mmCIF file of C-alpha atoms in Angstrom:
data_model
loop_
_atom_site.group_PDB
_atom_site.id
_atom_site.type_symbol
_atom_site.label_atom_id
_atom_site.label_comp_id
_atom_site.label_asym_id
_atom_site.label_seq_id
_atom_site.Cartn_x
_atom_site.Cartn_y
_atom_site.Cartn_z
ATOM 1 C CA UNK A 1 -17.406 15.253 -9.437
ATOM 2 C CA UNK A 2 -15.718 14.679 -6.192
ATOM 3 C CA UNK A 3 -15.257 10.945 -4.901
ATOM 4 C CA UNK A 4 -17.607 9.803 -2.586
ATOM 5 C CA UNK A 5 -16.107 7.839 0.160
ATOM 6 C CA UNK A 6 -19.258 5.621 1.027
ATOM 7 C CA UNK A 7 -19.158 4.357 -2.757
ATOM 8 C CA UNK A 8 -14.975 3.762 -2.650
ATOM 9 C CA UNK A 9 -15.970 2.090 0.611
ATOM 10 C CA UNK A 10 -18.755 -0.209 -1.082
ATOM 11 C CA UNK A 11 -16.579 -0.946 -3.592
ATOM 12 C CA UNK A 12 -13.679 -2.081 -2.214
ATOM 13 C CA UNK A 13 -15.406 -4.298 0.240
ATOM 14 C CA UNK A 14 -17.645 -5.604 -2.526
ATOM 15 C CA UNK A 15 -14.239 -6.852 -4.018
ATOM 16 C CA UNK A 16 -12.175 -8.039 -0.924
ATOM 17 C CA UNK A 17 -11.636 -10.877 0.992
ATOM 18 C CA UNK A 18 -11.632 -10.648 4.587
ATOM 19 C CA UNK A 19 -8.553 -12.111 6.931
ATOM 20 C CA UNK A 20 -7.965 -11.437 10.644
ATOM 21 C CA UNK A 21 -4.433 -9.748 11.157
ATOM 22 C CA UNK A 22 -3.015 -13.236 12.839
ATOM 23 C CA UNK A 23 -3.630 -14.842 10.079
ATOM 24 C CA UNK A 24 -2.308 -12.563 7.680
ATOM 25 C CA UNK A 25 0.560 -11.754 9.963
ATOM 26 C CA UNK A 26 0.902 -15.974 10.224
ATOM 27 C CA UNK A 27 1.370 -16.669 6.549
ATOM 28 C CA UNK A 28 3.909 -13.536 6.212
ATOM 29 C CA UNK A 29 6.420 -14.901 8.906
ATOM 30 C CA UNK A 30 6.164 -18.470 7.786
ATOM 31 C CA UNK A 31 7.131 -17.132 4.188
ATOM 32 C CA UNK A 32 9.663 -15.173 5.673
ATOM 33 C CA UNK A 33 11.214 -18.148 7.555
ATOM 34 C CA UNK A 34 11.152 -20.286 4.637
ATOM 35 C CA UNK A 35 12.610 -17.712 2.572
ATOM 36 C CA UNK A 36 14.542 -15.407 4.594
ATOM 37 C CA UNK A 37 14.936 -11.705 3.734
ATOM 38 C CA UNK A 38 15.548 -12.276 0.032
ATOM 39 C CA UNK A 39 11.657 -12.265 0.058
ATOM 40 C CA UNK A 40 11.453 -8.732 -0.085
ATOM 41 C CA UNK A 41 11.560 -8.342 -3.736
ATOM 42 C CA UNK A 42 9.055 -10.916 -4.742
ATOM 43 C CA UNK A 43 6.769 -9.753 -2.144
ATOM 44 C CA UNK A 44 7.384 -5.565 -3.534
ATOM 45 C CA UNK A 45 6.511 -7.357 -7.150
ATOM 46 C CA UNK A 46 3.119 -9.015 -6.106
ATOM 47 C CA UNK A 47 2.095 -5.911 -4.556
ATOM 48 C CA UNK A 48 2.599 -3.968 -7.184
ATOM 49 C CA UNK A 49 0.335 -6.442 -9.468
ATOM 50 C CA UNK A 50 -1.956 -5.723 -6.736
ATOM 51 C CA UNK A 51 -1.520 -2.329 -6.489
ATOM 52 C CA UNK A 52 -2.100 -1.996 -11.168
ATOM 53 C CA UNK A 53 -5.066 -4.218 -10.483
ATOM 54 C CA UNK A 54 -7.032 -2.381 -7.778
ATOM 55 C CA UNK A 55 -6.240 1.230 -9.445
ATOM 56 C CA UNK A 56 -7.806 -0.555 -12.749
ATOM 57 C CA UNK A 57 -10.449 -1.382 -10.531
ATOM 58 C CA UNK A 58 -11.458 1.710 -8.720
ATOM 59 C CA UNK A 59 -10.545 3.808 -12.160
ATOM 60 C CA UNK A 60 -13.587 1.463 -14.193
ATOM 61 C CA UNK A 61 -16.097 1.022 -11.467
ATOM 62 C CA UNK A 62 -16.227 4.700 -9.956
ATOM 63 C CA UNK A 63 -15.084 6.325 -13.684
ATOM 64 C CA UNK A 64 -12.556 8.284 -12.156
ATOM 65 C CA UNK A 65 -8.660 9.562 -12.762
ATOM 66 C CA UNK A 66 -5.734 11.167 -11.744
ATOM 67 C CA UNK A 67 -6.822 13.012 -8.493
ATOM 68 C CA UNK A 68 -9.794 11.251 -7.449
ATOM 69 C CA UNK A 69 -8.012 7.964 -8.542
ATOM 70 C CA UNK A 70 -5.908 8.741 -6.135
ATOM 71 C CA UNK A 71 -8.099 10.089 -3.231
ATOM 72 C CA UNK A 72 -9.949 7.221 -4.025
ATOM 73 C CA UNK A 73 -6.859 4.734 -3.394
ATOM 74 C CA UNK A 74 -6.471 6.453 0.162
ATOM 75 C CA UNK A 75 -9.932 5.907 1.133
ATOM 76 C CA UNK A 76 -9.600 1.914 0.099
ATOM 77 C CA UNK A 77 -6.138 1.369 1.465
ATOM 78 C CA UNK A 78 -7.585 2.840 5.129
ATOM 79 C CA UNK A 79 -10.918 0.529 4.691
ATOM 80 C CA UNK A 80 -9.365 -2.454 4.039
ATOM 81 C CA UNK A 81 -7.285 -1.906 6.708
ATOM 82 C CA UNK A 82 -3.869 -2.199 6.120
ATOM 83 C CA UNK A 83 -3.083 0.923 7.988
ATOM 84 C CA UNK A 84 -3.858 4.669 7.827
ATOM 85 C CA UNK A 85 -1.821 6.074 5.082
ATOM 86 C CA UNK A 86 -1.195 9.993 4.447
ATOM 87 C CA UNK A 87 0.863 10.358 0.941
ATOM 88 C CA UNK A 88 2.340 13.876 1.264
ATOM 89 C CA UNK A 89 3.098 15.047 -1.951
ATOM 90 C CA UNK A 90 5.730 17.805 -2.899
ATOM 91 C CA UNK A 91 6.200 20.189 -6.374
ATOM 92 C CA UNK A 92 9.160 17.560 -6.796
ATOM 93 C CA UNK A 93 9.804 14.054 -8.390
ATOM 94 C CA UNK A 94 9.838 13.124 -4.172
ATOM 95 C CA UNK A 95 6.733 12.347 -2.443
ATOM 96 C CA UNK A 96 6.535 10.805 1.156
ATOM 97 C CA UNK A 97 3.983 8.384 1.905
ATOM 98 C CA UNK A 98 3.705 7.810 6.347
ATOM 99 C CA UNK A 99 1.451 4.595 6.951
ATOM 100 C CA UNK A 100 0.168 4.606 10.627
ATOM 101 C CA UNK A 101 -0.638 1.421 12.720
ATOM 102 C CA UNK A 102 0.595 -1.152 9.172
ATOM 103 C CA UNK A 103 -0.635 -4.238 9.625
ATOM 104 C CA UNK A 104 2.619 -5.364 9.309
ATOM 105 C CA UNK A 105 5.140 -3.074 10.773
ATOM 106 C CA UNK A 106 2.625 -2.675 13.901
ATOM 107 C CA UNK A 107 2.786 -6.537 14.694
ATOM 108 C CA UNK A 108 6.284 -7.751 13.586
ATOM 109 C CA UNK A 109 9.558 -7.130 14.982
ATOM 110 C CA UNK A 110 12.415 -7.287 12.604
ATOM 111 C CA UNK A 111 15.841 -5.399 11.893
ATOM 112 C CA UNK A 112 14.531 -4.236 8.117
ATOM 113 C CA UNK A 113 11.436 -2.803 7.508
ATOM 114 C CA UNK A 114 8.771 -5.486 6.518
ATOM 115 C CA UNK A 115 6.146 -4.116 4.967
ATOM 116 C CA UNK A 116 7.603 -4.786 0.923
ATOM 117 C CA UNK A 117 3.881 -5.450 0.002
ATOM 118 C CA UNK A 118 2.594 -2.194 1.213
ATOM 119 C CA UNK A 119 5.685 -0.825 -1.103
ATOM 120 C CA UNK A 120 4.778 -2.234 -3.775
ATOM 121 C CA UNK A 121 1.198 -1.871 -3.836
ATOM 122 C CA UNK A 122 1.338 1.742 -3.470
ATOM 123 C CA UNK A 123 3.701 1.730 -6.320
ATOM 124 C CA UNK A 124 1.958 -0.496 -8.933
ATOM 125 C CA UNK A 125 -1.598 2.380 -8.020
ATOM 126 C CA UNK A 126 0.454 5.010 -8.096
ATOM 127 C CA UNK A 127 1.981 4.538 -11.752
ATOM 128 C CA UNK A 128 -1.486 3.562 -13.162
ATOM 129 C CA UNK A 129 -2.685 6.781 -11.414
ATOM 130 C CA UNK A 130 -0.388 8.911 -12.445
ATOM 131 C CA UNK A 131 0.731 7.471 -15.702
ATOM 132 C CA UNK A 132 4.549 7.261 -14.792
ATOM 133 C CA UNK A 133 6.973 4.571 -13.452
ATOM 134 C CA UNK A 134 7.023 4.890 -9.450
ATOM 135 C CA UNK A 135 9.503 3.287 -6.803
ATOM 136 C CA UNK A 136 8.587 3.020 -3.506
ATOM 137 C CA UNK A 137 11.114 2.191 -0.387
ATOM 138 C CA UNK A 138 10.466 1.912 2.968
ATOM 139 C CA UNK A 139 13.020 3.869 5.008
ATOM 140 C CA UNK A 140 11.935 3.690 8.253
ATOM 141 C CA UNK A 141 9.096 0.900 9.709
ATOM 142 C CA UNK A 142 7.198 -0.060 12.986
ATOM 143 C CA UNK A 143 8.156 -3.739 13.229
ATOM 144 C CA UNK A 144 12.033 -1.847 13.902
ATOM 145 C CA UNK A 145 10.342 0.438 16.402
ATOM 146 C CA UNK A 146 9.719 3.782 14.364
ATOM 147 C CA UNK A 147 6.100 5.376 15.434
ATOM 148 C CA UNK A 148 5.042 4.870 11.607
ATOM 149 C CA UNK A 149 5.936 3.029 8.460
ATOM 150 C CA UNK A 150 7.701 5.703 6.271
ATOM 151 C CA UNK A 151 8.375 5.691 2.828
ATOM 152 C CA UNK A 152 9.816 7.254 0.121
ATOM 153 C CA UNK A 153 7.759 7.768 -3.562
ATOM 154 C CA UNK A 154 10.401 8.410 -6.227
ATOM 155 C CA UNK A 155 8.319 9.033 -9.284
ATOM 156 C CA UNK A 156 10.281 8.840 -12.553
#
């Protein structure tokens, strides 16, 4: 049965907190200035906690896998509003995933990509969708002034 997007919509709001963009975008830079860049890791890990935990989430409460797990992470990602994510997927180990208008990229200005959490959270769904270890990288992001946040799935 296909996924319904009202229901993935219900669901994830049913389960999420809401927080304006300053303040999310707040609490990132004053991490970042405590921490420096060196946060990137740490922040790629908790995302990808996240990321296990809301695939386990979707995968009980709609009693879905593979496929519509995944369709089903799209539709949540883009309701909760993160940004507007395509993954483009390829016959290869390869996948690109393009986030448009990132809640992080889109209000930051940096040197490095930012958006580690993002990373990681599409990682950590990804492998419990698919069943397989994932990496994902950010090669190119809006907070350094590329139109979208691009990056790369490597699924092993």
């Amino acid at each position: 049965m296909p996924v319904d997007p009202q229901v993935v919509r219900e669901t994830i709001l049913a389960e999420s907190v809401l927080i304006d963009k300053q303040g999310i975008l707040g609490l990132y830079e004053a991490v970042r200035k405590m921490m420096g860049f060196g946060l990137g890791g740490l922040l790629y890990r908790a995302g990808k906690t996240a990321g296990h935990r809301s695939a386990d989430l979707l995968a009980q409460r709609l009693n879905v896998q593979g496929e519509d797990l995944l369709t089903a992470l799209t539709i949540a990602f883009n309701t909760a509003r993160w940004g507007q994510a395509e993954l483009q997927r390829t016959n290869g180990d390869t996948w690109t995933l393009v986030v448009r208008d990132s809640v992080l990229g889109a209000n930051m200005e940096s040197k490095k990509p930012v958006c580690h959490p993002i990373a990681g959270y599409w990682a950590g769904f990804l492998e419990r969708a698919l069943g397989r270890s994932v990496d994902v990288r950010e090669v190119e992001c809006m907070a350094t002034g590329a139109p979208a946040c691009r990056f790369e799935v490597r699924l092993k």
